Each structure stands twice: as C-alpha cells, then as structure tokens.
PDB file of C-alpha atoms in Angstrom:
ATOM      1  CA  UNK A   1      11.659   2.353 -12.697  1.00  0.00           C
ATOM      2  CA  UNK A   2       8.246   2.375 -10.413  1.00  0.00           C
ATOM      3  CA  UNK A   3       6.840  -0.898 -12.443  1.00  0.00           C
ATOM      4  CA  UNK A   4       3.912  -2.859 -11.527  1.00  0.00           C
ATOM      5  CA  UNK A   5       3.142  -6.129 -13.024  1.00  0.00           C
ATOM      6  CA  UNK A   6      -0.616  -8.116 -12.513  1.00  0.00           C
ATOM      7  CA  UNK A   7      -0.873 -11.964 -12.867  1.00  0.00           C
ATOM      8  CA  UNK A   8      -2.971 -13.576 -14.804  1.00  0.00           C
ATOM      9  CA  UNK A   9      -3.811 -10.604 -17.219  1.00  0.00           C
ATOM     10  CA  UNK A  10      -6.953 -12.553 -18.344  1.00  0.00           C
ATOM     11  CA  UNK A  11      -8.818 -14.996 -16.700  1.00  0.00           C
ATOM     12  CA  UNK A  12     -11.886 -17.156 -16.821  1.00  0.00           C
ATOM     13  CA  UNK A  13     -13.803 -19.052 -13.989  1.00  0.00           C
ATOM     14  CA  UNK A  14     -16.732 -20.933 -13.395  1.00  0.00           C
ATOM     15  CA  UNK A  15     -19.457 -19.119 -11.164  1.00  0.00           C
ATOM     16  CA  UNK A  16     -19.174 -19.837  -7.761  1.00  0.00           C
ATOM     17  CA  UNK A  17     -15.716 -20.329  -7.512  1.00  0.00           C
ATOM     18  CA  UNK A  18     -12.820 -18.250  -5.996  1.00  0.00           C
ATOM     19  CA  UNK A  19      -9.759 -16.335  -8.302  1.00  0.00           C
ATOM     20  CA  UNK A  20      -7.157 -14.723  -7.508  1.00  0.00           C
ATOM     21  CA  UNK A  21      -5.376 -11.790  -8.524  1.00  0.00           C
ATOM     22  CA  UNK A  22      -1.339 -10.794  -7.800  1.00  0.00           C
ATOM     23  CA  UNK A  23      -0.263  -7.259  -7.867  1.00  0.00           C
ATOM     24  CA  UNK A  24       3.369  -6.944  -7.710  1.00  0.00           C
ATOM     25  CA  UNK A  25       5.842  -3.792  -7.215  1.00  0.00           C
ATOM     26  CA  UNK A  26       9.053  -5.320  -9.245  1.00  0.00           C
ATOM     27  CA  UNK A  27      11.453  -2.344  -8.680  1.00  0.00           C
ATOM     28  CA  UNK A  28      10.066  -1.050  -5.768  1.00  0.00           C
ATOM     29  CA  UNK A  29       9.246  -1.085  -2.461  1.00  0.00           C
ATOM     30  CA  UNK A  30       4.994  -0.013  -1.798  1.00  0.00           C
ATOM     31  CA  UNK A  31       4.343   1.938   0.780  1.00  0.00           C
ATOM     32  CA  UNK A  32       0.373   1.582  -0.430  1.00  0.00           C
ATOM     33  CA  UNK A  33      -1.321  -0.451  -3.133  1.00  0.00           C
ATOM     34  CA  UNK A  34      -5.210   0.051  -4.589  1.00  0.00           C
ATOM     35  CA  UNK A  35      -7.204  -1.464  -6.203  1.00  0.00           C
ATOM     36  CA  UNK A  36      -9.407  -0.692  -8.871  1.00  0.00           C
ATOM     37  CA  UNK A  37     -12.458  -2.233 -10.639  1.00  0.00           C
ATOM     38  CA  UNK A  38     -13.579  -0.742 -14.141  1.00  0.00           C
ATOM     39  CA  UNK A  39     -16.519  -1.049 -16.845  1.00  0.00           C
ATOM     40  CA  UNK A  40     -16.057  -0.805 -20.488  1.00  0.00           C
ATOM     41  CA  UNK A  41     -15.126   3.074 -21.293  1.00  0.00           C
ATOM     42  CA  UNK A  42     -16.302   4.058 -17.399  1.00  0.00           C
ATOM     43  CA  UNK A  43     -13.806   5.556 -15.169  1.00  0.00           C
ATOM     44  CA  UNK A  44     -11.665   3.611 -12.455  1.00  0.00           C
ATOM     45  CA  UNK A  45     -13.810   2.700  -9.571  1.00  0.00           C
ATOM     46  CA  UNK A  46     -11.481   2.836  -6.176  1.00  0.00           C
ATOM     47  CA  UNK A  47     -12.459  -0.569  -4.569  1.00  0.00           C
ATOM     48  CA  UNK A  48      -9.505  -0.768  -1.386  1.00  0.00           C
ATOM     49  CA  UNK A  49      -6.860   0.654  -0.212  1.00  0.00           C
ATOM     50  CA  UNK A  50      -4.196  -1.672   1.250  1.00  0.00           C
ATOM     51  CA  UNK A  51      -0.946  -1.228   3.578  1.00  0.00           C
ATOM     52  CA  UNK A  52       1.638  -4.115   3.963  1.00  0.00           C
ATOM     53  CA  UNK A  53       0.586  -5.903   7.580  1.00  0.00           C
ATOM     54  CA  UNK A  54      -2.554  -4.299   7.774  1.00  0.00           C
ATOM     55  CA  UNK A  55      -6.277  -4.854   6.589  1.00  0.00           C
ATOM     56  CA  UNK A  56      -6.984  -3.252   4.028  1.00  0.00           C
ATOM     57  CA  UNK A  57      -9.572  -0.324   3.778  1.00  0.00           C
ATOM     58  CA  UNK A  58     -12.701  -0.876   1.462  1.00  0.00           C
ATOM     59  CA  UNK A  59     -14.937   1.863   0.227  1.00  0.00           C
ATOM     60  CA  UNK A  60     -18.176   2.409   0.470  1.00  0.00           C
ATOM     61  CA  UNK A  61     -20.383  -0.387  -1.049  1.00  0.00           C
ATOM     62  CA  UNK A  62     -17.157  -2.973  -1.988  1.00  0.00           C
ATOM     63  CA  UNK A  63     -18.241  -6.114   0.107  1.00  0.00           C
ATOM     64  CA  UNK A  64     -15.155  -6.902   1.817  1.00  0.00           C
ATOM     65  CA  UNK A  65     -16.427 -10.801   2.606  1.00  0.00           C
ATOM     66  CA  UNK A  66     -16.371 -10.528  -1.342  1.00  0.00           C
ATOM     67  CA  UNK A  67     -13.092  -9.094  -2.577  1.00  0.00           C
ATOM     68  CA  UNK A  68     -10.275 -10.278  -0.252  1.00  0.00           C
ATOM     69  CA  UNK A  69      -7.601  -8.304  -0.373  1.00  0.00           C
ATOM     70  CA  UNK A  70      -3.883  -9.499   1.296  1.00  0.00           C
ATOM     71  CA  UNK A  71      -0.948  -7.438   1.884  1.00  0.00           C
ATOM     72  CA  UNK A  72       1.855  -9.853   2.996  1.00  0.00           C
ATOM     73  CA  UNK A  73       4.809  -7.901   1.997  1.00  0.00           C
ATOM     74  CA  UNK A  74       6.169  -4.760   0.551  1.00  0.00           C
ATOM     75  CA  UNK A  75       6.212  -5.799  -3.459  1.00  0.00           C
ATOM     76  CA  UNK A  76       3.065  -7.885  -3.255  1.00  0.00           C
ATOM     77  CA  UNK A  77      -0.877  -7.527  -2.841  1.00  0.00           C
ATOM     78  CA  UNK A  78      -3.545 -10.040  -3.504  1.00  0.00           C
ATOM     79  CA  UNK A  79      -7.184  -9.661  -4.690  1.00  0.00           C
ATOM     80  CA  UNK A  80      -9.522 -13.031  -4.312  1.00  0.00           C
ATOM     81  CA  UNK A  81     -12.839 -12.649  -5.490  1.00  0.00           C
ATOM     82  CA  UNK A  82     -14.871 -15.172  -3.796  1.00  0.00           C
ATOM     83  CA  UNK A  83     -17.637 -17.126  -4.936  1.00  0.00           C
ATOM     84  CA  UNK A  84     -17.469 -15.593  -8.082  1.00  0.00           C
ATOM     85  CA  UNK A  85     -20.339 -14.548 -10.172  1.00  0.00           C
ATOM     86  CA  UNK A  86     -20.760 -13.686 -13.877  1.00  0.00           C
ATOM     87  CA  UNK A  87     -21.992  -9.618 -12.797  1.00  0.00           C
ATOM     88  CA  UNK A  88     -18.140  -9.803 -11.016  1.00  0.00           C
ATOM     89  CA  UNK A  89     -17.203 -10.397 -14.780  1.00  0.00           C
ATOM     90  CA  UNK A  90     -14.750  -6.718 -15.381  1.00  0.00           C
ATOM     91  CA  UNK A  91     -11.372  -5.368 -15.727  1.00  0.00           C
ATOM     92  CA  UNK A  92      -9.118  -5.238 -12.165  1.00  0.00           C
ATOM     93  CA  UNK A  93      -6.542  -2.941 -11.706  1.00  0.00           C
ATOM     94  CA  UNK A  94      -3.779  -2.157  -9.398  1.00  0.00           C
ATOM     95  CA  UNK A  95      -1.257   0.415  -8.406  1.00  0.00           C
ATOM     96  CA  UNK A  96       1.483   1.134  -6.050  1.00  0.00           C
ATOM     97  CA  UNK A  97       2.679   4.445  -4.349  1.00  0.00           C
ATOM     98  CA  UNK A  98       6.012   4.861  -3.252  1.00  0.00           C
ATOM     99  CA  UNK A  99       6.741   6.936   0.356  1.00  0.00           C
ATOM    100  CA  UNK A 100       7.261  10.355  -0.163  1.00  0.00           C
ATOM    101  CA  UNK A 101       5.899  10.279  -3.586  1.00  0.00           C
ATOM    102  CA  UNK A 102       3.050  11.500  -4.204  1.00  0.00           C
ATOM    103  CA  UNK A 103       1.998   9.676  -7.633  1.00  0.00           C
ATOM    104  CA  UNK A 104       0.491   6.326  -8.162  1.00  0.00           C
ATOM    105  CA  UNK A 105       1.511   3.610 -10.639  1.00  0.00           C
ATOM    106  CA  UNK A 106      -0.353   1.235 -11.963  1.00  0.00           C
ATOM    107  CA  UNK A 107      -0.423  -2.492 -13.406  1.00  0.00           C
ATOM    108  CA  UNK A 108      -1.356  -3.356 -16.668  1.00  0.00           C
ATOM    109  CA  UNK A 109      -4.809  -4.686 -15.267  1.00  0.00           C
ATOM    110  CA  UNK A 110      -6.787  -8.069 -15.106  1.00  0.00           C
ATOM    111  CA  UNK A 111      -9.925  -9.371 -17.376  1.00  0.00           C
ATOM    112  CA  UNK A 112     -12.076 -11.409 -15.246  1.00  0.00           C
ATOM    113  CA  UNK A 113     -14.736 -13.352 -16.889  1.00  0.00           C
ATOM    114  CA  UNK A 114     -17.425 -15.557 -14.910  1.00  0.00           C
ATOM    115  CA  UNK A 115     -19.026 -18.234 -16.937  1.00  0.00           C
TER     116      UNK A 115
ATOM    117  CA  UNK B   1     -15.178  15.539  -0.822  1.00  0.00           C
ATOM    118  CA  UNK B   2     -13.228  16.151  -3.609  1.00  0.00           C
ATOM    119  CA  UNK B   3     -14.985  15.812  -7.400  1.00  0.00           C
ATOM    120  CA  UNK B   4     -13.279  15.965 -10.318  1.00  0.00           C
ATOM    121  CA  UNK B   5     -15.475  16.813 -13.759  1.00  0.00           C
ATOM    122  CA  UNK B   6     -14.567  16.191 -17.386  1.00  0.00           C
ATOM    123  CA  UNK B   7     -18.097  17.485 -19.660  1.00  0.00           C
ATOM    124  CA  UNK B   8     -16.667  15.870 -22.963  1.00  0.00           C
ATOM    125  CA  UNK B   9     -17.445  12.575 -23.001  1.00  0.00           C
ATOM    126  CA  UNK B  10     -15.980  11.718 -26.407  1.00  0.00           C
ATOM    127  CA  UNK B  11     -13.957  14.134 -28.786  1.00  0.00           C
ATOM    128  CA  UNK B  12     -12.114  13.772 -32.405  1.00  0.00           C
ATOM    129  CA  UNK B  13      -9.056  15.381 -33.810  1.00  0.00           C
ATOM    130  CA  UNK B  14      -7.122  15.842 -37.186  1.00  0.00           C
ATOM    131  CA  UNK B  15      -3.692  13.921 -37.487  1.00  0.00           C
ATOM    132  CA  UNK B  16      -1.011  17.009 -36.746  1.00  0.00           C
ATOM    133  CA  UNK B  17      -4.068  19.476 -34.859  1.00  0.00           C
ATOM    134  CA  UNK B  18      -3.979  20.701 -31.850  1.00  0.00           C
ATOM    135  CA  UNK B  19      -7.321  19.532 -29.227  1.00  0.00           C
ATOM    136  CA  UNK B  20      -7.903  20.422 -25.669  1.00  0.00           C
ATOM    137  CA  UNK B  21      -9.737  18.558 -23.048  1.00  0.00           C
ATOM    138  CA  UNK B  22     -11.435  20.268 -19.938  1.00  0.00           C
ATOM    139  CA  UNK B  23     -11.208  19.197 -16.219  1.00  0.00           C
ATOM    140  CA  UNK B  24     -12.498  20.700 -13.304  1.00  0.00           C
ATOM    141  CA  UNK B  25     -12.676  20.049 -10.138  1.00  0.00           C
ATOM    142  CA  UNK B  26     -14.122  21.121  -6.390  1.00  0.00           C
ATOM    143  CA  UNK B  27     -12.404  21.000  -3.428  1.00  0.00           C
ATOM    144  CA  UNK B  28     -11.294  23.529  -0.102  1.00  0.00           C
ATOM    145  CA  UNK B  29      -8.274  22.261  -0.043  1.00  0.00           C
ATOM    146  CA  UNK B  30      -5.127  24.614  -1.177  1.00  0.00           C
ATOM    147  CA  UNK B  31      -1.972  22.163  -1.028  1.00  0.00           C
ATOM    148  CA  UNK B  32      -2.731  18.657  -3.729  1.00  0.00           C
ATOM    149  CA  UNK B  33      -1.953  17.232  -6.987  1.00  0.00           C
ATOM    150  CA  UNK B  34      -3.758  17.009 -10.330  1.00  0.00           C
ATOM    151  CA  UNK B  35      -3.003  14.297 -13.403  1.00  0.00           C
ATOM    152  CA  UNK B  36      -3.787  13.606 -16.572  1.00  0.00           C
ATOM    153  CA  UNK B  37      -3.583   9.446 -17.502  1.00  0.00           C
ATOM    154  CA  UNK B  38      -4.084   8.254 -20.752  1.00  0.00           C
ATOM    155  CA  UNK B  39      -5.902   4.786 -21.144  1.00  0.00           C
ATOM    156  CA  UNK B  40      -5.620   3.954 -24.377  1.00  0.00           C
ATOM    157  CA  UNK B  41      -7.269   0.908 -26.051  1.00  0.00           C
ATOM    158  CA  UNK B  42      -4.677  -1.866 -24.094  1.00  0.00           C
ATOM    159  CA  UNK B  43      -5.490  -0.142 -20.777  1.00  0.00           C
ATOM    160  CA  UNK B  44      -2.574   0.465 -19.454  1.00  0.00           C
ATOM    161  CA  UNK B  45      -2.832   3.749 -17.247  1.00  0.00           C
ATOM    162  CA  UNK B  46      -0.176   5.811 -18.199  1.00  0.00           C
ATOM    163  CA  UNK B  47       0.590   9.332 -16.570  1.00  0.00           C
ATOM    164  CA  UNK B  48       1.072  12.199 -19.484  1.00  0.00           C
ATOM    165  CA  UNK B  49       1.254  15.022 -16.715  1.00  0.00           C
ATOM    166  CA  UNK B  50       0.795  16.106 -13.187  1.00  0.00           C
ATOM    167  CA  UNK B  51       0.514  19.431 -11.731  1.00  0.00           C
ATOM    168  CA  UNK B  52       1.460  20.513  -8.322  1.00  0.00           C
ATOM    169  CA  UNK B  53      -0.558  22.980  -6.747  1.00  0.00           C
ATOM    170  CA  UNK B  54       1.293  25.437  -4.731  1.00  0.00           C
ATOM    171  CA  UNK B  55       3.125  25.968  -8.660  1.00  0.00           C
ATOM    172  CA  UNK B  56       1.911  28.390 -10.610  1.00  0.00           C
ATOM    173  CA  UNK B  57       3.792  27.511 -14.084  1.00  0.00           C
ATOM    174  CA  UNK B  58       1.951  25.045 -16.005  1.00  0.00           C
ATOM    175  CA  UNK B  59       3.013  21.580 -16.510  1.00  0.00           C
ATOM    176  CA  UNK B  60       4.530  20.653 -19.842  1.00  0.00           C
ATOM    177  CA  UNK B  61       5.717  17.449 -21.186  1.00  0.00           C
ATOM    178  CA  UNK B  62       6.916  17.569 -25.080  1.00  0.00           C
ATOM    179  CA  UNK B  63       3.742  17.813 -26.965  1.00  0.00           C
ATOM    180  CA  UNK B  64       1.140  18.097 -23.934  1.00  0.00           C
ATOM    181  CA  UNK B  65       0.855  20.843 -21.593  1.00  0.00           C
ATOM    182  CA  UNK B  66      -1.723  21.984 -19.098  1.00  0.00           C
ATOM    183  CA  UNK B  67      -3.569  25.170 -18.563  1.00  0.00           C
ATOM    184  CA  UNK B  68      -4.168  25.545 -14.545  1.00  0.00           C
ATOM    185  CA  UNK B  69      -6.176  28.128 -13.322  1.00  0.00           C
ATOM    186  CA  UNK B  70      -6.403  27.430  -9.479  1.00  0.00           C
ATOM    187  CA  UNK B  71      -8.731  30.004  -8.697  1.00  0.00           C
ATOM    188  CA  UNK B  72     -11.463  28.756 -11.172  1.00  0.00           C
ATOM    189  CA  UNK B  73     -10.325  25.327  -9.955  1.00  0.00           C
ATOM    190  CA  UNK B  74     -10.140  24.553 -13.937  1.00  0.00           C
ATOM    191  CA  UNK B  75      -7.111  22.155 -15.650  1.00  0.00           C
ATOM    192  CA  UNK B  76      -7.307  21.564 -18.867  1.00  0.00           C
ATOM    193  CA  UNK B  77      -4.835  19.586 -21.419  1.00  0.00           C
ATOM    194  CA  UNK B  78      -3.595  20.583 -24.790  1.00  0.00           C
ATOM    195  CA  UNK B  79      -2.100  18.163 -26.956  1.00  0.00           C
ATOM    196  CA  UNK B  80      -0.332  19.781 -30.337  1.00  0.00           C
ATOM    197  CA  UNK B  81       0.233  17.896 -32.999  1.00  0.00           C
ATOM    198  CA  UNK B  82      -2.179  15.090 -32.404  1.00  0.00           C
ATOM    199  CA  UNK B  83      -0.567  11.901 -33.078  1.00  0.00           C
ATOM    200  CA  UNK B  84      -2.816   8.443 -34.226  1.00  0.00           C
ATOM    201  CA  UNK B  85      -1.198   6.843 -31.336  1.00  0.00           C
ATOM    202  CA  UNK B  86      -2.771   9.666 -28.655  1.00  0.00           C
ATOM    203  CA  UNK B  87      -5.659   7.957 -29.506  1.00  0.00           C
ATOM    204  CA  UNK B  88      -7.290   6.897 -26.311  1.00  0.00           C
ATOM    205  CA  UNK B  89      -9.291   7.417 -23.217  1.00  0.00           C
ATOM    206  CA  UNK B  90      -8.283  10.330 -20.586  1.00  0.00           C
ATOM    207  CA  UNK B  91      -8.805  10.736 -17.377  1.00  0.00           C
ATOM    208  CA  UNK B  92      -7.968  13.675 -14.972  1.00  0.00           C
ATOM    209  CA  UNK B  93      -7.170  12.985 -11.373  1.00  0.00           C
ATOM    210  CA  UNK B  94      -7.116  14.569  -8.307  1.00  0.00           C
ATOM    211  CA  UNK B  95      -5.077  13.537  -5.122  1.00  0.00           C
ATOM    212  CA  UNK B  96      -4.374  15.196  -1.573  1.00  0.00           C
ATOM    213  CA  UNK B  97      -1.542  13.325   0.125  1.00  0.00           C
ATOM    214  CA  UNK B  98      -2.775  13.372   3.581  1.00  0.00           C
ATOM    215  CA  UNK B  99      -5.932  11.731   2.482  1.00  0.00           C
ATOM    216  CA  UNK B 100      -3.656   8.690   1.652  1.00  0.00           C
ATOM    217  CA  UNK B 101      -2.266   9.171  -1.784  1.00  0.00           C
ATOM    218  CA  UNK B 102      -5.864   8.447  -3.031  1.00  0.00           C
ATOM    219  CA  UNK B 103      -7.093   9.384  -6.463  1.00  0.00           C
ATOM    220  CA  UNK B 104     -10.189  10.638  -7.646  1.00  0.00           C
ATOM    221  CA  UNK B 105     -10.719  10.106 -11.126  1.00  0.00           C
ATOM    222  CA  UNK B 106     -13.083  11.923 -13.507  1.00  0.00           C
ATOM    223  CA  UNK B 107     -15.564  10.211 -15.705  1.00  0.00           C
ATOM    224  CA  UNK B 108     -13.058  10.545 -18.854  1.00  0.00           C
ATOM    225  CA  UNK B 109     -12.675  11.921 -21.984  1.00  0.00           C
ATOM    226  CA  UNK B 110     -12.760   9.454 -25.390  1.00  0.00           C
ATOM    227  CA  UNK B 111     -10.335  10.686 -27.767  1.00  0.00           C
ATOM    228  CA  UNK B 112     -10.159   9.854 -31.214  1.00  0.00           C
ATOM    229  CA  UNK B 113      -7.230  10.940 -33.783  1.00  0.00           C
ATOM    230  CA  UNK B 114      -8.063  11.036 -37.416  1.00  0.00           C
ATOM    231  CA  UNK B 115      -5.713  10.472 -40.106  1.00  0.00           C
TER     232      UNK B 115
END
C-alpha cells in the first residue's frame, strides 16, 4: 500500500517552454503532497508543500511564478515549470502523507532536461 | 530550526561486514520522528527505518537497526551483513508533525558495498 507514481519519469524540453509534472497517490487518499528538487548525489531540496484546494506553500527562495504547483484533488498534484531553462535541468520528486501518519512516501522521481 | 548532520560523506564496506553511519541532529523539541531512506542508484526513496521519539528501544528492521541516544541528540544506523544491493545513498531525516509532516533531510551518506 501507500504508492506514489510520477508521470513522465524523464523528460526533455526546449528552453523557454512550459512541462509538466503529475504526482499521483494510487492507493491512497493525501492529506499533503511535497515536492522536491535534487542535484546529482546532493540531498532532497524541499521546494512546496501542497494541500488539496489550497495554494500551495513555497520555501524560501523557490519562485512560485516559476514552479506552479496544483492540488485539484486528493490522489493528484501537479508541478509546471514555466518558461523552462536549461539551469531548471534536475531530478523532481514527490511524496504523499497520509492523515494521522506521520511518514512520507515518495514517487519514483522525474529527470528534467532543458535543451 | 531543526538541522539534521551526517559527517561521512562517502563510506565503503566488505560484502557480509557490518558498517555504521552517523546522524545527528539539533532541535528543542521533545515529541518527533527520525528516518533513515536509502536512495540507491535508481532513486527511488525508500524508508529502511524510523524511530519515534518518546521510545526508548531502538528501531530494528531485519538486518538494520538504529542506535538512538536522545540526549546526545545522536542516531546512527548499523547495517550487518552488508549486502551488494545496500549499495546506495542514505539520508537521515527528521520530522515534527505539527510543523506539517515536513522533512528535513541531511546532506547524505554514499555507501559503497564491496564484493
């Protein structure tokens, strides 16, 4: 159970255009989803924190115009990156939390590469 | 705020030894949650262990298992007979539920089993 699934797992874009990323709770309903950015053998960098019906809240220094995050419903959150650029080039990842459980699980994560 | 601190940046084991990885961390709080996730080269976060506070024992799942020493805020994992496939990157994690189910992750550990 708890299992988190990302779509695409890779994908390429041309700079300045827009991708998006799914994050999907498949056996669950998510209280809470994050996401993360992260650099080749660097730690997980928190970028948002998102509730279903709400905006989501972005950390310090994460330009929100940037990385648009969507929580429509309780299995699904979206990350666009907007006019993308090749330094937004890095590995996206997402997780879930469950109410009353006090763990986070996470999707496989997303390459992006900007060309 | 909460930091979480992992001083071995890389570290390599014998097939079948036994290797232990540090974490500390610094917080005031006295009620949260500590984990160790294993990233290993397809980079799927996995959770090996977690550790509730207000318990004293120390977590243990099959061949890993934690030393927790609240008071020196220290939480270190032991993995016995090191397997090729615990090759991979480790994090420990830190997470107070009232601050949202949030994670702080260390900078991560590189580990690297030798046959």
């Amino acid at each position: 159970g708890a299992v988190v699934s990302q779509h695409p797992s890779r994908v390429i874009c041309k700079s300045g255009t827009s991708v998006k990323i799914e994050c999907r709770s498949l056996d669950f309903q998510a209280t809470t989803m994050f996401w993360y950015r992260q650099f080749p053998k660097q730690s997980l960098m928190l970028m948002a924190t998102s509730n279903e019906g709400s905006k989501a809240t972005y950390e310090q220094g994460v330009e929100k115009d940037k990385f648009l995050i969507n929580h429509a419903s309780l299995t699904l959150s979206t990350l666009t990156v907007t006019s993308a650029h090749p330094e937004d080039s890095s590995f996206y990842i997402c997780s879930a939390t469950i109410g009353g459980v006090n763990e986070q699980y996470f999707g496989p994560g997303t390459r992006l590469t900007v060309t | 705020a909460q930091t979480v601190t992992q001083s071995q940046p890389e570290m390599s084991v014998q097939e079948a030894e036994t290797v232990t990885l540090s974490c500390t961390y610094d917080t005031s709080e006295s009620n949260y949650y500590l984990f160790w996730y294993k990233q290993p080269p397809s980079r799927q976060m996995i959770l090996v262990i977690r550790q509730e506070a207000y318990k004293q024992q120390n977590a243990t799942e099959n061949r890993f298992s934690v030393n927790f020493q609240k008071a020196a805020k220290s939480f270190s994992l032991k993995i016995s007979d090191s397997q090729l496939g615990d090759t991979a990157m480790y994090f420990c994690a830190f997470m107070k539920p009232e601050y949202g189910n949030k994670l702080v992750f260390g900078a991560g550990t590189i580990l690297r089993v030798k046959s």
